[in-house]
Amino acid sequence: FSGHADLLGGPYSYSDRLLIKGGRIVNDDQSFHADIYMEDGLIKQIGDNLIVPGGVKTIEANGKMVIPGGIDIHTHFQMPYRGTTTVDDFAQGSKAALAGGTTMIVDHVMPEPGASLIEAHDQWRQWADEKACCDYSLHVDITHWNDSVKQEVDNLIKEKGVNSFQVYMAYKDYYQMSNSELYEVFTFLAERGGIAQVHAENGEIIAEEQARMLQMGITGPEGHVLSRPEELEAEAVFRAITIASQTNCPLYVTRVMSKSAADIISQARKKGNVVFGEPITASLGTDGTHYWSKNWAKAASFVTSPPLSPDPTTPDYLNTLLSSGDLSVTGSAHCTFSVAQKAIGKDDFTQIPEGVNGVEERMALIWDKAVTTGKMDENMFVAVTSTNAAKILNLYPRKGRIAVGSDADLVIWDTDAIRTITAKTHNSAAEYNIFEGVELRGAPLVVICQGKIVLEDGNLHATSGVGRFIPCSPFPDFAYKRIKARKQLAVLRAVPRGMYDGPVSEFSMSRGGTPSASARTSPTKQPVRNLHQSGFSLAGPPTPDDIPIRPAGRRIVVPPGGRSNITSLS
Amino acid sequence: DPVRRKTSKAWNREDELPVYLAGPITTGPNQRKTYGMFSSVEGAFESKTIDFENYAVGRKGSRTPRSGSRERLLDTGDPISKTPSEARESSLNGSPGERDEARSRAEVRFSSGTENLNGKSERLLIKGGRVVNDDQSFYADVYIEDGLIKQVGENLVVPGGVKVIEANGRMVIPGGIDVNTCLMKSYLGTQPVDDFFQGTKAALAGGTTMIIDHVAPQPGDSLLEAFERWQEAADKKACCDYSLHVDIPQWNENVKDELELLVQDKGINSFQVYMAYKDVYQMTDSELYEAFSFLKLLGAVVLVHAENGDLIAQEQRKILGMGITGPEGHPLSRPEEVEAEAVFRAITLGNRVNCPVYITKVMSKSAADTITQARRKGSVVFGEPITASLATDGSHYWSKNWAKAAAYVTSPPLSPDQTTPDHLHTLLACGDLQVVGSSHCAYSTSQKAIGKDDFTLIPEGINGVEERMGFVWDKAVAMGKMDENQFVAVTSTNAAKIFNLYPRKGRIAVGSDADIVIWDPDSVKTITAKLQQSAAEYNIFEGLESRGGPVLVLSQGQVVYEEGKLHAQQGTGRFIPRKPFPDYAYQRVKFRNQVKHKQGVTRGIYDGPVYDVAPIPKYITPSPSAKTSPTSHQPPPIRNLHQSNFSLSGAQIDDNIPRRSGHRIVAPPGGRSNITSLG
């Protein structure tokens, strides 16, 4: 890491050695008063009266909270879109992240359908390595599915340090996958220890609804939310959970935007499904009433998918579920377009580029809406903004915890600071901020990233290009411990029976009406019978199987082997 | 005699008929009529023998209303099975004077008898029964002529030569309607062993006087031709009235025309779509959306076979790959959450299209719970558990006897969870599930054996048409979950309402069809294939005891079942046409249509800068259904220019805050926007 230090220089370069004195350390499990000593970007000592070398820069925390830096598990920085790019690149976006107390982001690699996943991944790596101001990791979106993609996914898991892949249930004829494909992707990821992320919306119904809205003459941004009602989100979440449960694969639902979707997740968790829900800054902080704004540009700036729910009680509800642990992590889905870019869809809401801001506001917003309202304690705050994400990505305890040996990504949190969000002062390059005018209590006072102070006294000292790629390894315990145990339980066994040698009706397969068409395509047309087990007996059936039954029905073909002794046809 | 009859009539009117009885029978249907409930029975009030409106002036509480029937009960000396309270009441109330009156009346009627038509009489009188409809129970006699109920009440004046059936205080209920049978659903060229004759015989023996069978055309077949084939076969063979659902095996333009014809000319108002059977019957979500939209316009009820076919295909492959080929592979490859998922999706589609959805064969707790939750949220959805899911469970798939295990194969499969039947009965009792079918589709063991080496080839189908009503009584009413009125509702009335047969079917009322069952709540019967009407070798309820059963069954006013003997006649069943837009399903939908009208926001035209992008949208093709759907070609949205003077009033507080413009803005030819206030 010292290599980076050499490159830094400049007026804001600080010593590699830092001591935070008098802070209250808040992890996801407990809070305690202790000093923290950091060196070379790592936490070296925690405790009272630490013995530290000389020349250490000391920060007086004065009893304020010291928390692990936030992890924004969902961003789209520098995302290409129809020949343009989102206005926040990795530099701008990660600067905004740091300003809000987030010291690591996880960006989505979005390959075009048909394009190579690995090439796209390498491209994203290059962009991020050039510009990111904080550590980052990557999800890779699987936008189509075939054997070569399978190979690439395998490669990404084994060699590239990617353990989470997003699939789409929406965007018909583009990203959308069929249920069969989802089943195959989930099965594959479950074998390789990946996390299946889903964009959960029913793309087919959306396509129909969009056509209907346009036909009714609704072309403005309100058409976006009208054509994507929240039950379509809930439906897809329900389906994704069903498929994941069938394939015994951990599921991660990105962007939980509505009460019904969140309810489905929370019900599934109560039934024991391994599913994680990710509400985003926007769904936790605002609602979809703005789609009806008379200001087109403002309405368009809220366009994201799934859309914000027009139900104004949604944010409060999602904050409650986040506090109770039914929803696990928070992202921002930060994906900002300028008004001119949004205006691509000025005559047709289906053409409006989708994306909202939120990377900078994320932590303060949760503090304000959940902690200050008494829904959530400070430890849960750390869990949902940082620790749980680190666990899912298998980065824990390197990230997401203040402990000896962890990365020195810390935030001194000021619980009482009050800020008003406005596009004039935010760090994003977007003209609009969807939280415009919202007053938030709670803000980072000092942000330390890789052991260096990047925010102090309201001044941001982010350096482009210092962000490192943090590889994620497969089979994170947080998701896979339960999966592994269930795999052992869920072994299915056939019932040992004698061969049926009774009469068989004549039938014709030519009459195209076989209800089990999968048999046609099934590779296992010749079922294997274990002959060692075929010695049937009528001795101990649990139910009276040997009740005499009526003579056989009509049209019986007497088989060459004579009548069955199994079915007792008399 | 005429004079005497007249006086007795007047006497009846003023003294005997209680107000509570006269009300519902006479004014009840008339009130409903204003809501269109009676529209499906033309001429239901013609050829009435008695003007019932006169009866509306009964004297309140002056007499014990039920004395008439009580008397007969005592007279016959055959008090079969009465509850203690009834017996006590009758002994308390039966004063000698009343008994005399009753006797004299009876004499009058019988003395005038001139003909004796020994059981095949067109005129029937059920005396001394307790009429049980879905809304109330009351003691009354029922007079039947020409296959219709002509009079309901006490001390009816009826013509001579009437065959009298003494109900002896037993329940008189509307004949059952089995909403789901498959008596002609061929499988790989073989027909089920129960055809319309065999199947309807079994139905009548169980107290079911009407069936609705599924017309099951193969993909590519004409729906109309299939319908005609079914109708022809049923007209020849059916012993009871029937109607038909038509299954839609695939979705295309031709199907639409045929559907329209079936609804408008053929009297079909319900169609089934499949979410399972991949590559055969299964429809995609887009097709389902279009099918729902189209059927809604026609006013039909959408029946859904709800299972996720994609996942089933995958699971089947996996399970066969593991070497599991026996019937236990069937439930293993179709776990109940796959059913629940499809139910959820079907309901979502129904909500979007604003179309009533009817889930056939609710087999599992999770599917039933999904329906329950949706109803709590206001969805118009109906659930149909079947005899099998209400009376047995899926543990039998693991039987060592292949033929037995295979006999249980149906889709969705019976749940291996043994608490399922109880749960479904509870939901049925509280109204969360509405109707009970049987999905009777009987295949012989040799037919089932087509799948002896591969469970995916086992023909799917189980019995249940005969046992249906008995099990609902046994497991719900006798257990105290359900009352007798709800019993009538779930076995008959609700079905008639959903499929627009009410009140011709599903109710004992003047003008209704004389499909009537005298029900004995105490008879106990052990189900066995040896004694069943069905031709199948197996009965999946083998050995189960069922309490409650029909003593006498009337179909079209004829006694078809009496004292355990069946007098069913092949070919007497009539096709009952059904009109679209049943109120029970569509009234709410119609109102929601009016409420749900959506409007766009009136804004000025955006004239700010616009990014240059490739002309062909590379990102999302939002409405690919435009390819197939003729309705979704999009005319350019029409803007009302009178409304285009936008205003910023009513906008958000921050609307006028100057914005920093982003980088890389392409300045448009028209200059900067005055709407977005880009500064």
mmCIF file of N, CA and C in Angstrom, chain A residues 403-499:
data_model
loop_
_atom_site.group_PDB
_atom_site.id
_atom_site.type_symbol
_atom_site.label_atom_id
_atom_site.label_comp_id
_atom_site.label_asym_id
_atom_site.label_seq_id
_atom_site.Cartn_x
_atom_site.Cartn_y
_atom_site.Cartn_z
ATOM 1 N N ALA A 403 -11.884 -3.396 13.841
ATOM 2 C CA ALA A 403 -11.209 -4.433 14.612
ATOM 3 C C ALA A 403 -9.748 -4.420 14.206
ATOM 4 N N VAL A 404 -8.901 -4.967 15.035
ATOM 5 C CA VAL A 404 -7.479 -5.004 14.698
ATOM 6 C C VAL A 404 -7.308 -5.861 13.452
ATOM 7 N N GLY A 405 -6.610 -5.311 12.462
ATOM 8 C CA GLY A 405 -6.395 -6.038 11.216
ATOM 9 C C GLY A 405 -7.335 -5.630 10.102
ATOM 10 N N SER A 406 -8.438 -4.967 10.452
ATOM 11 C CA SER A 406 -9.368 -4.519 9.413
ATOM 12 C C SER A 406 -8.800 -3.310 8.686
ATOM 13 N N ASP A 407 -9.336 -3.056 7.496
ATOM 14 C CA ASP A 407 -8.936 -1.864 6.759
ATOM 15 C C ASP A 407 -9.322 -0.612 7.544
ATOM 16 N N ALA A 408 -8.482 0.383 7.423
ATOM 17 C CA ALA A 408 -8.744 1.621 8.160
ATOM 18 C C ALA A 408 -9.710 2.507 7.382
ATOM 19 N N ASP A 409 -10.934 2.012 7.206
ATOM 20 C CA ASP A 409 -12.016 2.808 6.611
ATOM 21 C C ASP A 409 -12.980 3.164 7.739
ATOM 22 N N LEU A 410 -12.878 4.375 8.219
ATOM 23 C CA LEU A 410 -13.660 4.753 9.395
ATOM 24 C C LEU A 410 -14.378 6.063 9.170
ATOM 25 N N VAL A 411 -15.409 6.234 9.928
ATOM 26 C CA VAL A 411 -16.136 7.497 9.888
ATOM 27 C C VAL A 411 -16.402 7.941 11.320
ATOM 28 N N ILE A 412 -16.095 9.188 11.591
ATOM 29 C CA ILE A 412 -16.567 9.751 12.859
ATOM 30 C C ILE A 412 -17.883 10.426 12.559
ATOM 31 N N TRP A 413 -18.908 9.937 13.206
ATOM 32 C CA TRP A 413 -20.274 10.325 12.843
ATOM 33 C C TRP A 413 -20.798 11.367 13.809
ATOM 34 N N ASP A 414 -21.303 12.425 13.245
ATOM 35 C CA ASP A 414 -21.894 13.482 14.067
ATOM 36 C C ASP A 414 -23.400 13.285 14.049
ATOM 37 N N THR A 415 -23.934 12.907 15.190
ATOM 38 C CA THR A 415 -25.346 12.549 15.222
ATOM 39 C C THR A 415 -26.263 13.766 15.176
ATOM 40 N N ASP A 416 -25.711 14.937 15.393
ATOM 41 C CA ASP A 416 -26.588 16.102 15.524
ATOM 42 C C ASP A 416 -26.494 17.089 14.377
ATOM 43 N N ALA A 417 -25.516 16.887 13.503
ATOM 44 C CA ALA A 417 -25.363 17.833 12.396
ATOM 45 C C ALA A 417 -26.628 17.832 11.554
ATOM 46 N N ILE A 418 -27.036 18.972 11.087
ATOM 47 C CA ILE A 418 -28.225 19.056 10.251
ATOM 48 C C ILE A 418 -27.831 19.688 8.926
ATOM 49 N N ARG A 419 -28.187 19.001 7.860
ATOM 50 C CA ARG A 419 -27.879 19.512 6.530
ATOM 51 C C ARG A 419 -29.154 19.532 5.705
ATOM 52 N N THR A 420 -29.226 20.446 4.771
ATOM 53 C CA THR A 420 -30.338 20.424 3.823
ATOM 54 C C THR A 420 -29.783 19.997 2.469
ATOM 55 N N ILE A 421 -30.405 18.973 1.912
ATOM 56 C CA ILE A 421 -29.918 18.441 0.644
ATOM 57 C C ILE A 421 -30.321 19.379 -0.485
ATOM 58 N N THR A 422 -29.365 19.713 -1.316
ATOM 59 C CA THR A 422 -29.702 20.489 -2.499
ATOM 60 C C THR A 422 -28.681 20.213 -3.594
ATOM 61 N N ALA A 423 -29.166 20.267 -4.806
ATOM 62 C CA ALA A 423 -28.289 19.992 -5.946
ATOM 63 C C ALA A 423 -27.163 21.019 -6.029
ATOM 64 N N LYS A 424 -27.366 22.189 -5.405
ATOM 65 C CA LYS A 424 -26.347 23.235 -5.487
ATOM 66 C C LYS A 424 -25.066 22.837 -4.767
ATOM 67 N N THR A 425 -25.225 22.075 -3.693
ATOM 68 C CA THR A 425 -24.036 21.759 -2.904
ATOM 69 C C THR A 425 -23.653 20.295 -2.960
ATOM 70 N N HIS A 426 -24.414 19.465 -3.651
ATOM 71 C CA HIS A 426 -24.051 18.048 -3.625
ATOM 72 C C HIS A 426 -22.826 17.778 -4.508
ATOM 73 N N ASN A 427 -22.227 16.630 -4.312
ATOM 74 C CA ASN A 427 -20.988 16.320 -5.008
ATOM 75 C C ASN A 427 -21.214 15.610 -6.331
ATOM 76 N N SER A 428 -22.442 15.264 -6.607
ATOM 77 C CA SER A 428 -22.739 14.633 -7.891
ATOM 78 C C SER A 428 -22.774 15.693 -8.982
ATOM 79 N N ALA A 429 -22.591 15.273 -10.214
ATOM 80 C CA ALA A 429 -22.613 16.215 -11.325
ATOM 81 C C ALA A 429 -24.017 16.433 -11.861
ATOM 82 N N ALA A 430 -25.002 15.754 -11.280
ATOM 83 C CA ALA A 430 -26.368 15.871 -11.795
ATOM 84 C C ALA A 430 -26.964 17.223 -11.442
ATOM 85 N N GLU A 431 -27.865 17.716 -12.314
ATOM 86 C CA GLU A 431 -28.513 19.007 -12.044
ATOM 87 C C GLU A 431 -29.603 18.884 -10.993
ATOM 88 N N TYR A 432 -30.184 17.686 -10.893
ATOM 89 C CA TYR A 432 -31.278 17.484 -9.957
ATOM 90 C C TYR A 432 -30.831 16.585 -8.826
ATOM 91 N N ASN A 433 -31.382 16.822 -7.674
ATOM 92 C CA ASN A 433 -31.230 15.872 -6.592
ATOM 93 C C ASN A 433 -32.643 15.486 -6.169
ATOM 94 N N ILE A 434 -32.934 14.201 -6.170
ATOM 95 C CA ILE A 434 -34.315 13.803 -5.886
ATOM 96 C C ILE A 434 -34.699 14.069 -4.437
ATOM 97 N N PHE A 435 -33.719 14.395 -3.596
ATOM 98 C CA PHE A 435 -34.029 14.712 -2.200
ATOM 99 C C PHE A 435 -33.997 16.217 -1.948
ATOM 100 N N GLU A 436 -34.020 16.981 -2.998
ATOM 101 C CA GLU A 436 -33.948 18.437 -2.920
ATOM 102 C C GLU A 436 -34.814 18.982 -1.782
ATOM 103 N N GLY A 437 -34.167 19.780 -0.925
ATOM 104 C CA GLY A 437 -34.924 20.443 0.133
ATOM 105 C C GLY A 437 -35.148 19.609 1.380
ATOM 106 N N VAL A 438 -34.734 18.360 1.362
ATOM 107 C CA VAL A 438 -34.943 17.508 2.538
ATOM 108 C C VAL A 438 -33.876 17.819 3.582
ATOM 109 N N GLU A 439 -34.308 17.933 4.814
ATOM 110 C CA GLU A 439 -33.381 18.225 5.897
ATOM 111 C C GLU A 439 -33.003 16.926 6.578
ATOM 112 N N LEU A 440 -31.719 16.664 6.696
ATOM 113 C CA LEU A 440 -31.285 15.417 7.303
ATOM 114 C C LEU A 440 -30.432 15.685 8.528
ATOM 115 N N ARG A 441 -30.730 14.944 9.574
ATOM 116 C CA ARG A 441 -29.939 15.019 10.793
ATOM 117 C C ARG A 441 -28.938 13.880 10.775
ATOM 118 N N GLY A 442 -27.688 14.177 11.127
ATOM 119 C CA GLY A 442 -26.654 13.145 11.118
ATOM 120 C C GLY A 442 -25.782 13.297 9.895
ATOM 121 N N ALA A 443 -24.466 13.326 10.109
ATOM 122 C CA ALA A 443 -23.549 13.500 8.984
ATOM 123 C C ALA A 443 -22.156 13.066 9.418
ATOM 124 N N PRO A 444 -21.315 12.685 8.457
ATOM 125 C CA PRO A 444 -19.941 12.353 8.814
ATOM 126 C C PRO A 444 -19.164 13.618 9.169
ATOM 127 N N LEU A 445 -18.369 13.499 10.225
ATOM 128 C CA LEU A 445 -17.550 14.637 10.645
ATOM 129 C C LEU A 445 -16.163 14.471 10.052
ATOM 130 N N VAL A 446 -15.652 13.251 10.200
ATOM 131 C CA VAL A 446 -14.348 12.916 9.636
ATOM 132 C C VAL A 446 -14.516 11.599 8.899
ATOM 133 N N VAL A 447 -13.950 11.507 7.705
ATOM 134 C CA VAL A 447 -13.974 10.240 6.987
ATOM 135 C C VAL A 447 -12.544 9.817 6.721
ATOM 136 N N ILE A 448 -12.231 8.602 7.102
ATOM 137 C CA ILE A 448 -10.893 8.064 6.879
ATOM 138 C C ILE A 448 -11.012 6.889 5.925
ATOM 139 N N CYS A 449 -10.287 6.983 4.824
ATOM 140 C CA CYS A 449 -10.361 5.930 3.817
ATOM 141 C C CYS A 449 -8.945 5.429 3.563
ATOM 142 N N GLN A 450 -8.747 4.146 3.645
ATOM 143 C CA GLN A 450 -7.413 3.541 3.514
ATOM 144 C C GLN A 450 -6.418 4.198 4.473
ATOM 145 N N GLY A 451 -6.893 4.548 5.646
ATOM 146 C CA GLY A 451 -6.015 5.128 6.642
ATOM 147 C C GLY A 451 -5.692 6.588 6.432
ATOM 148 N N LYS A 452 -6.337 7.222 5.484
ATOM 149 C CA LYS A 452 -6.071 8.639 5.228
ATOM 150 C C LYS A 452 -7.327 9.454 5.437
ATOM 151 N N ILE A 453 -7.132 10.654 5.947
ATOM 152 C CA ILE A 453 -8.291 11.511 6.176
ATOM 153 C C ILE A 453 -8.728 12.093 4.840
ATOM 154 N N VAL A 454 -9.954 11.832 4.455
ATOM 155 C CA VAL A 454 -10.436 12.390 3.195
ATOM 156 C C VAL A 454 -11.504 13.449 3.413
ATOM 157 N N LEU A 455 -12.080 13.454 4.596
ATOM 158 C CA LEU A 455 -13.051 14.512 4.886
ATOM 159 C C LEU A 455 -12.795 15.013 6.296
ATOM 160 N N GLU A 456 -12.591 16.299 6.399
ATOM 161 C CA GLU A 456 -12.336 16.891 7.703
ATOM 162 C C GLU A 456 -12.761 18.340 7.633
ATOM 163 N N ASP A 457 -13.409 18.817 8.679
ATOM 164 C CA ASP A 457 -13.854 20.206 8.734
ATOM 165 C C ASP A 457 -14.652 20.601 7.492
ATOM 166 N N GLY A 458 -15.370 19.669 6.955
ATOM 167 C CA GLY A 458 -16.180 19.988 5.782
ATOM 168 C C GLY A 458 -15.415 20.038 4.486
ATOM 169 N N ASN A 459 -14.118 19.730 4.531
ATOM 170 C CA ASN A 459 -13.343 19.761 3.290
ATOM 171 C C ASN A 459 -13.064 18.356 2.805
ATOM 172 N N LEU A 460 -13.286 18.137 1.522
ATOM 173 C CA LEU A 460 -13.092 16.829 0.932
ATOM 174 C C LEU A 460 -11.728 16.790 0.259
ATOM 175 N N HIS A 461 -10.918 15.788 0.602
ATOM 176 C CA HIS A 461 -9.584 15.673 -0.001
ATOM 177 C C HIS A 461 -9.472 14.376 -0.776
ATOM 178 N N ALA A 462 -10.458 14.038 -1.529
ATOM 179 C CA ALA A 462 -10.433 12.767 -2.251
ATOM 180 C C ALA A 462 -9.411 12.810 -3.373
ATOM 181 N N THR A 463 -8.746 11.689 -3.583
ATOM 182 C CA THR A 463 -7.756 11.605 -4.637
ATOM 183 C C THR A 463 -8.180 10.547 -5.641
ATOM 184 N N SER A 464 -8.298 10.977 -6.854
ATOM 185 C CA SER A 464 -8.742 10.058 -7.891
ATOM 186 C C SER A 464 -7.685 8.993 -8.150
ATOM 187 N N GLY A 465 -8.110 7.765 -8.309
ATOM 188 C CA GLY A 465 -7.189 6.697 -8.693
ATOM 189 C C GLY A 465 -6.604 5.905 -7.550
ATOM 190 N N VAL A 466 -6.891 6.294 -6.299
ATOM 191 C CA VAL A 466 -6.322 5.529 -5.185
ATOM 192 C C VAL A 466 -7.163 4.306 -4.835
ATOM 193 N N GLY A 467 -8.398 4.269 -5.348
ATOM 194 C CA GLY A 467 -9.279 3.151 -5.007
ATOM 195 C C GLY A 467 -8.721 1.834 -5.512
ATOM 196 N N ARG A 468 -8.752 0.827 -4.644
ATOM 197 C CA ARG A 468 -8.259 -0.494 -5.031
ATOM 198 C C ARG A 468 -9.446 -1.417 -5.299
ATOM 199 N N PHE A 469 -9.248 -2.362 -6.181
ATOM 200 C CA PHE A 469 -10.265 -3.388 -6.379
ATOM 201 C C PHE A 469 -10.145 -4.409 -5.254
ATOM 202 N N ILE A 470 -11.224 -4.677 -4.579
ATOM 203 C CA ILE A 470 -11.201 -5.654 -3.490
ATOM 204 C C ILE A 470 -11.872 -6.932 -3.994
ATOM 205 N N PRO A 471 -11.091 -7.982 -4.161
ATOM 206 C CA PRO A 471 -11.697 -9.210 -4.679
ATOM 207 C C PRO A 471 -12.586 -9.888 -3.638
ATOM 208 N N CYS A 472 -13.687 -10.450 -4.107
ATOM 209 C CA CYS A 472 -14.616 -11.148 -3.219
ATOM 210 C C CYS A 472 -14.516 -12.642 -3.502
ATOM 211 N N SER A 473 -14.418 -13.437 -2.465
ATOM 212 C CA SER A 473 -14.301 -14.878 -2.683
ATOM 213 C C SER A 473 -15.675 -15.533 -2.589
ATOM 214 N N PRO A 474 -15.834 -16.678 -3.247
ATOM 215 C CA PRO A 474 -17.143 -17.330 -3.264
ATOM 216 C C PRO A 474 -17.509 -17.952 -1.916
ATOM 217 N N PHE A 475 -18.696 -18.483 -1.828
ATOM 218 C CA PHE A 475 -19.241 -19.164 -0.639
ATOM 219 C C PHE A 475 -19.161 -18.321 0.629
ATOM 220 N N PRO A 476 -19.661 -17.090 0.608
ATOM 221 C CA PRO A 476 -19.691 -16.325 1.857
ATOM 222 C C PRO A 476 -20.528 -17.062 2.903
ATOM 223 N N ASP A 477 -19.977 -17.201 4.089
ATOM 224 C CA ASP A 477 -20.672 -17.921 5.152
ATOM 225 C C ASP A 477 -22.051 -17.354 5.450
ATOM 226 N N PHE A 478 -22.136 -16.026 5.396
ATOM 227 C CA PHE A 478 -23.375 -15.341 5.748
ATOM 228 C C PHE A 478 -24.547 -15.883 4.931
ATOM 229 N N ALA A 479 -24.261 -16.272 3.693
ATOM 230 C CA ALA A 479 -25.320 -16.799 2.838
ATOM 231 C C ALA A 479 -25.242 -18.300 2.705
ATOM 232 N N TYR A 480 -24.039 -18.847 2.721
ATOM 233 C CA TYR A 480 -23.883 -20.237 2.301
ATOM 234 C C TYR A 480 -23.857 -21.272 3.417
ATOM 235 N N LYS A 481 -23.703 -20.835 4.643
ATOM 236 C CA LYS A 481 -23.671 -21.834 5.706
ATOM 237 C C LYS A 481 -24.971 -22.633 5.724
ATOM 238 N N ARG A 482 -26.078 -21.885 5.649
ATOM 239 C CA ARG A 482 -27.376 -22.557 5.666
ATOM 240 C C ARG A 482 -27.578 -23.386 4.396
ATOM 241 N N ILE A 483 -27.149 -22.820 3.282
ATOM 242 C CA ILE A 483 -27.320 -23.517 1.997
ATOM 243 C C ILE A 483 -26.617 -24.865 2.029
ATOM 244 N N LYS A 484 -25.418 -24.872 2.569
ATOM 245 C CA LYS A 484 -24.646 -26.114 2.596
ATOM 246 C C LYS A 484 -25.336 -27.160 3.462
ATOM 247 N N ALA A 485 -25.810 -26.721 4.612
ATOM 248 C CA ALA A 485 -26.490 -27.663 5.503
ATOM 249 C C ALA A 485 -27.726 -28.243 4.830
ATOM 250 N N ARG A 486 -28.445 -27.389 4.086
ATOM 251 C CA ARG A 486 -29.674 -27.863 3.438
ATOM 252 C C ARG A 486 -29.376 -28.827 2.300
ATOM 253 N N LYS A 487 -28.259 -28.601 1.634
ATOM 254 C CA LYS A 487 -27.889 -29.479 0.534
ATOM 255 C C LYS A 487 -27.783 -30.917 1.025
ATOM 256 N N GLN A 488 -27.227 -31.054 2.221
ATOM 257 C CA GLN A 488 -27.061 -32.410 2.746
ATOM 258 C C GLN A 488 -28.399 -33.036 3.114
ATOM 259 N N LEU A 489 -29.310 -32.185 3.569
ATOM 260 C CA LEU A 489 -30.614 -32.707 3.981
ATOM 261 C C LEU A 489 -31.477 -33.087 2.790
ATOM 262 N N ALA A 490 -31.334 -32.318 1.731
ATOM 263 C CA ALA A 490 -32.313 -32.405 0.646
ATOM 264 C C ALA A 490 -31.998 -33.500 -0.358
ATOM 265 N N VAL A 491 -31.426 -34.589 0.100
ATOM 266 C CA VAL A 491 -31.165 -35.676 -0.841
ATOM 267 C C VAL A 491 -32.462 -36.448 -1.071
ATOM 268 N N LEU A 492 -32.844 -36.559 -2.322
ATOM 269 C CA LEU A 492 -34.089 -37.246 -2.648
ATOM 270 C C LEU A 492 -33.803 -38.704 -2.976
ATOM 271 N N ARG A 493 -34.676 -39.555 -2.543
ATOM 272 C CA ARG A 493 -34.488 -40.964 -2.837
ATOM 273 C C ARG A 493 -35.725 -41.534 -3.501
ATOM 274 N N ALA A 494 -35.501 -42.472 -4.392
ATOM 275 C CA ALA A 494 -36.612 -43.145 -5.039
ATOM 276 C C ALA A 494 -37.181 -44.205 -4.102
ATOM 277 N N VAL A 495 -38.442 -44.554 -4.319
ATOM 278 C CA VAL A 495 -39.042 -45.645 -3.560
ATOM 279 C C VAL A 495 -38.637 -46.954 -4.229
ATOM 280 N N PRO A 496 -38.027 -47.874 -3.488
ATOM 281 C CA PRO A 496 -37.692 -49.146 -4.123
ATOM 282 C C PRO A 496 -38.960 -49.962 -4.342
ATOM 283 N N ARG A 497 -39.239 -50.241 -5.586
ATOM 284 C CA ARG A 497 -40.419 -51.033 -5.931
ATOM 285 C C ARG A 497 -39.989 -52.080 -6.931
ATOM 286 N N GLY A 498 -40.786 -53.116 -7.031
ATOM 287 C CA GLY A 498 -40.572 -54.060 -8.124
ATOM 288 C C GLY A 498 -40.974 -53.399 -9.423
ATOM 289 N N MET A 499 -40.529 -53.945 -10.511
ATOM 290 C CA MET A 499 -40.930 -53.426 -11.803
ATOM 291 C C MET A 499 -42.418 -53.684 -11.979
#
